[in-house]
Short mmCIF file of C-alpha atoms in Angstrom, two decimals:
data_model
loop_
_atom_site.label_atom_id
_atom_site.label_comp_id
_atom_site.label_asym_id
_atom_site.label_seq_id
_atom_site.Cartn_x
_atom_site.Cartn_y
_atom_site.Cartn_z
CA MET B 1261 105.02 83.53 82.51
CA PHE B 1262 103.87 85.03 85.82
CA ASP B 1263 103.01 82.20 88.25
CA CYS B 1264 101.59 78.89 87.06
CA GLY B 1265 98.72 77.93 89.34
CA GLY B 1266 98.53 75.04 91.76
CA ARG B 1267 99.58 71.57 90.63
CA ARG B 1268 96.04 70.45 89.85
CA ASP B 1269 95.14 73.63 87.94
CA TYR B 1270 98.40 73.46 86.04
CA GLU B 1271 97.74 69.88 84.94
CA ARG B 1272 94.07 70.49 84.09
CA PHE B 1273 94.21 73.92 82.48
CA VAL B 1274 97.49 75.81 82.22
CA ARG B 1275 99.56 73.16 80.44
CA GLU B 1276 96.86 72.37 77.90
CA PHE B 1277 96.17 76.05 77.25
CA LEU B 1278 99.83 76.76 76.53
CA ARG B 1279 100.10 73.77 74.23
CA SER B 1280 96.90 74.78 72.42
CA LYS B 1281 98.62 78.09 71.63
CA GLY B 1282 101.66 76.32 70.22
CA VAL B 1283 103.92 77.14 73.18
CA ASN B 1284 106.75 74.63 73.57
CA ARG B 1285 109.32 76.69 75.49
CA LEU B 1286 109.18 79.63 77.87
CA ASP B 1287 111.71 82.44 78.09
CA GLY B 1288 111.10 82.71 81.79
CA LEU B 1289 108.97 81.86 84.80
CA LEU B 1290 108.37 84.55 87.42
CA LEU B 1291 106.98 83.58 90.81
CA THR B 1292 105.20 86.38 92.65
CA HIS B 1293 104.94 84.69 96.07
CA GLY B 1294 104.94 81.31 97.76
CA ASP B 1295 101.22 80.53 97.86
CA SER B 1296 100.79 76.96 96.58
CA ALA B 1297 97.88 78.14 94.42
CA HIS B 1298 100.43 80.22 92.50
CA VAL B 1299 103.58 78.06 92.53
CA GLY B 1300 102.30 74.50 93.02
CA GLY B 1301 102.72 73.64 89.34
CA ALA B 1302 106.21 75.15 89.01
CA SER B 1303 108.12 71.85 88.98
CA LEU B 1304 105.87 70.39 86.29
CA LEU B 1305 105.99 73.56 84.21
CA ARG B 1306 109.77 73.60 84.43
CA ARG B 1307 109.87 70.02 83.15
CA ASP B 1308 107.31 70.62 80.39
CA PHE B 1309 108.37 74.04 79.06
CA ARG B 1310 112.00 74.42 80.22
CA PRO B 1311 111.97 78.16 81.02
CA SER B 1312 115.35 79.74 80.31
CA GLN B 1313 115.19 81.90 83.43
CA ILE B 1314 113.58 81.55 86.85
CA ILE B 1315 112.71 84.78 88.65
CA ASP B 1316 111.61 84.61 92.27
CA PHE B 1317 110.64 87.15 94.92
CA ASP B 1318 113.33 88.20 97.39
CA GLY B 1319 111.70 87.14 100.62
CA ARG B 1320 111.12 84.32 103.06
CA ASP B 1321 107.92 82.43 103.64
CA ARG B 1322 106.64 79.28 105.30
CA SER B 1323 105.39 77.68 102.08
CA ARG B 1324 106.50 74.05 101.88
CA VAL B 1325 105.72 73.97 98.16
CA HIS B 1326 107.89 76.99 97.51
CA ALA B 1327 110.68 75.53 99.67
CA ALA B 1328 110.55 72.25 97.76
CA PHE B 1329 110.81 74.04 94.43
CA THR B 1330 113.74 76.12 95.67
CA ALA B 1331 115.47 72.91 96.82
CA GLU B 1332 114.87 71.40 93.40
CA LEU B 1333 116.55 74.36 91.72
CA THR B 1334 119.50 74.10 94.08
CA ALA B 1335 119.89 70.38 93.36
CA ASP B 1336 119.91 71.15 89.63
CA HIS B 1337 122.45 73.98 90.09
CA VAL B 1338 119.93 76.57 88.91
CA VAL B 1339 120.26 79.99 90.53
CA PRO B 1340 117.03 82.01 90.29
CA ARG B 1341 117.08 85.77 90.00
CA LEU B 1342 115.62 87.29 93.17
CA CYS B 1343 113.63 90.50 92.73
CA ALA B 1344 112.56 93.24 95.09
CA ALA B 1345 111.47 96.87 94.87
CA GLY B 1346 113.63 98.91 92.51
CA ASP B 1347 114.59 96.03 90.23
CA GLU B 1348 113.79 96.23 86.54
CA LEU B 1349 113.05 93.41 84.10
CA ALA B 1350 113.44 93.44 80.33
CA ILE B 1351 110.61 91.18 79.18
CA SER B 1352 110.98 91.88 75.45
CA SER B 1353 112.22 94.64 73.17
CA HIS B 1354 108.98 96.55 73.77
CA VAL B 1355 107.93 95.40 77.23
CA SER B 1356 109.64 96.03 80.55
CA ALA B 1357 108.67 95.87 84.21
CA ARG B 1358 109.66 97.68 87.36
CA VAL B 1359 109.24 95.94 90.70
CA LEU B 1360 107.54 98.23 93.24
CA PHE B 1361 107.02 95.86 96.17
CA PRO B 1362 108.23 94.29 98.43
CA PRO B 1363 111.45 96.07 99.42
CA HIS B 1364 114.62 94.05 100.03
CA GLY B 1365 114.47 92.15 103.30
CA PHE B 1366 110.73 92.58 103.72
CA LYS B 1367 108.91 89.80 105.56
CA GLY B 1368 105.14 89.67 105.63
CA GLU B 1369 102.92 87.66 107.96
CA THR B 1370 101.68 85.53 105.04
CA SER B 1371 102.86 84.82 101.51
CA ASP B 1372 100.21 87.19 100.15
CA ASP B 1373 101.62 90.02 102.25
CA GLN B 1374 104.90 89.93 100.32
CA ALA B 1375 103.62 89.24 96.80
CA LEU B 1376 105.46 91.06 94.03
CA VAL B 1377 103.85 94.22 92.67
CA MET B 1378 105.06 95.27 89.22
CA GLN B 1379 104.46 98.16 86.91
CA ILE B 1380 104.57 96.91 83.32
CA PHE B 1381 105.52 99.28 80.50
CA VAL B 1382 104.75 98.78 76.81
CA ASN B 1383 106.76 101.02 74.51
CA GLY B 1384 107.64 103.17 77.51
CA LYS B 1385 104.02 103.73 78.61
CA SER B 1386 102.74 102.51 81.97
CA ARG B 1387 100.10 100.04 80.94
CA ILE B 1388 99.59 97.48 83.72
CA LEU B 1389 99.92 97.53 87.49
CA PHE B 1390 100.21 93.84 88.34
CA MET B 1391 99.35 93.26 92.00
CA SER B 1392 99.18 89.45 92.22
CA ASP B 1393 97.61 88.85 95.67
CA ALA B 1394 99.22 91.84 97.40
CA GLY B 1395 96.69 93.50 99.67
CA ALA B 1396 96.12 96.53 101.86
CA ALA B 1397 99.54 96.48 103.54
CA ALA B 1398 101.26 96.66 100.14
CA GLU B 1399 98.90 99.41 98.99
CA ARG B 1400 99.66 101.54 102.04
CA ARG B 1401 103.40 101.10 101.60
CA LEU B 1402 103.25 101.94 97.90
CA LEU B 1403 101.35 105.13 98.64
CA THR B 1404 104.16 106.28 100.94
CA THR B 1405 106.96 105.78 98.40
CA GLY B 1406 105.97 108.65 96.13
CA SER B 1407 106.44 106.43 93.06
CA PRO B 1408 104.00 107.10 90.21
CA LEU B 1409 101.45 104.29 90.28
CA HIS B 1410 99.23 105.24 87.35
CA ALA B 1411 98.45 102.45 84.89
CA ASP B 1412 95.75 101.84 82.29
CA VAL B 1413 94.92 98.41 83.71
CA LEU B 1414 95.09 97.14 87.29
CA VAL B 1415 95.40 93.35 87.58
CA ARG B 1416 94.82 91.97 91.06
CA GLY B 1417 93.95 88.84 92.96
CA GLN B 1418 92.02 88.60 96.19
CA HIS B 1419 94.22 88.78 99.29
CA HIS B 1420 93.28 86.35 102.05
CA ALA B 1421 92.05 89.18 104.29
CA ASP B 1422 91.56 92.17 101.94
CA THR B 1423 88.68 92.43 99.50
CA VAL B 1424 88.90 95.86 97.87
CA CYS B 1425 91.35 98.56 96.82
CA SER B 1426 91.23 101.63 99.02
CA PRO B 1427 89.87 104.89 97.53
CA GLU B 1428 93.32 106.47 98.01
CA PHE B 1429 94.95 103.67 96.03
CA LEU B 1430 92.41 103.95 93.22
CA ASP B 1431 93.07 107.71 93.10
CA ALA B 1432 96.80 107.03 92.68
CA VAL B 1433 96.50 104.32 90.02
CA ARG B 1434 93.57 105.85 88.06
CA PRO B 1435 92.92 102.68 86.04
CA ALA B 1436 90.43 102.58 83.20
CA LEU B 1437 89.97 98.85 83.79
CA ILE B 1438 90.45 96.42 86.67
CA VAL B 1439 90.88 92.72 85.96
CA ALA B 1440 90.28 90.88 89.23
CA SER B 1441 90.01 87.26 90.29
CA SER B 1442 86.92 86.22 92.22
CA ASN B 1443 85.75 82.98 93.82
CA GLU B 1444 82.47 82.08 95.48
CA PHE B 1445 84.41 80.26 98.18
CA PRO B 1446 86.04 81.22 100.43
CA PRO B 1447 83.78 84.27 100.79
CA TRP B 1448 86.65 86.74 101.27
CA GLU B 1449 87.84 85.94 97.75
CA HIS B 1450 84.53 87.00 96.22
CA ILE B 1451 84.07 90.44 94.67
CA SER B 1452 81.11 92.16 96.28
CA GLU B 1453 78.48 94.04 94.36
CA GLU B 1454 79.16 97.05 96.61
CA TRP B 1455 82.76 97.27 95.38
CA ALA B 1456 81.67 96.75 91.77
CA GLU B 1457 79.24 99.66 92.20
CA THR B 1458 81.99 101.83 93.68
CA LEU B 1459 84.09 101.22 90.57
CA ARG B 1460 81.17 102.02 88.28
CA ALA B 1461 80.62 105.30 90.12
CA ARG B 1462 84.27 106.16 89.46
CA GLY B 1463 83.99 105.28 85.77
CA ILE B 1464 86.28 102.26 86.16
CA ALA B 1465 85.37 99.14 84.18
CA LEU B 1466 85.63 95.79 85.99
CA MET B 1467 86.32 92.37 84.51
CA ASN B 1468 85.37 89.91 87.21
CA GLN B 1469 87.13 86.69 86.28
CA ASP B 1470 84.54 84.31 87.65
CA GLN B 1471 82.38 85.79 84.88
CA THR B 1472 84.90 86.64 82.17
CA GLY B 1473 87.46 83.86 82.53
CA ALA B 1474 90.89 84.70 81.18
CA VAL B 1475 91.36 88.19 79.74
CA ALA B 1476 93.65 88.94 76.79
CA LEU B 1477 95.21 92.42 76.87
CA ARG B 1478 96.46 93.88 73.58
CA PHE B 1479 98.37 97.14 73.33
CA TYR B 1480 98.86 99.25 70.22
CA PRO B 1481 100.76 102.52 69.67
CA ASN B 1482 97.77 104.70 70.52
CA SER B 1483 95.19 102.37 72.00
CA TRP B 1484 94.60 99.10 73.83
CA GLU B 1485 91.85 96.55 74.34
CA ALA B 1486 90.83 93.77 76.70
CA GLU B 1487 89.04 90.67 75.42
CA PRO B 1488 87.42 88.26 77.91
CA PHE B 1489 87.40 84.55 77.12
CA LEU B 1490 83.84 83.83 78.28
CA GLN B 1491 82.13 86.99 77.04
CA ARG B 1492 81.89 88.61 73.63
CA GLU B 1493 82.17 92.26 74.57
CA ILE B 1494 85.68 93.70 74.07
CA PHE B 1495 86.70 96.66 76.24
CA ARG B 1496 88.49 99.29 74.17
CA SER B 1497 90.42 102.24 75.53
CA ARG B 1498 89.22 105.77 75.11
CA ASP B 1499 90.77 109.19 75.57
CA ARG B 1500 90.85 110.00 79.28
#
């Protein structure tokens, strides 16, 4: 599981959703950054679902919630795996991930600035670029590395100060679909109609999560699809 929401969201939604799907244990919990909205429920999730492995980002932040969770792990003699750019994760026999950002020793001004960015492969194909809340600073750094960034689906949150992907970043990733979080408040976390129109002009589909809710991604040998929870229309891949 990647992140777990804040404590309140975990108690109200995440825990019940997992249980409704018959989930009793987790193989692992990966924390992308220290924002309390992403890690606030980690202690409860660890108690409820006993993840076999804890994976954390290799960086420092000023998050008290993250520090408290780290102290809890230390007290329980649990050593998390710390990840940074270049590390690879074996998620299952068919799914793996490569960490692209942040590099070892990187320290951003805020938690969002050092959120993990991962390229997720299914059967060896680059399927998802998972951005968490990483924003423009991460995008610029990724563009300078020369690493292939293409993925079928771009999954991103809204950085506290960045609202859109740059044209150069979209050119590098070339996604068919973007799944993006959006909130009415605060205003900088809301997806603008101007950006949505920019994506349409590029032929990129957008699933705005304040309209779609959760999105299930399913990958097959020669195709993939995205099914939103709150809407009936399923996005299906096409030859590109």
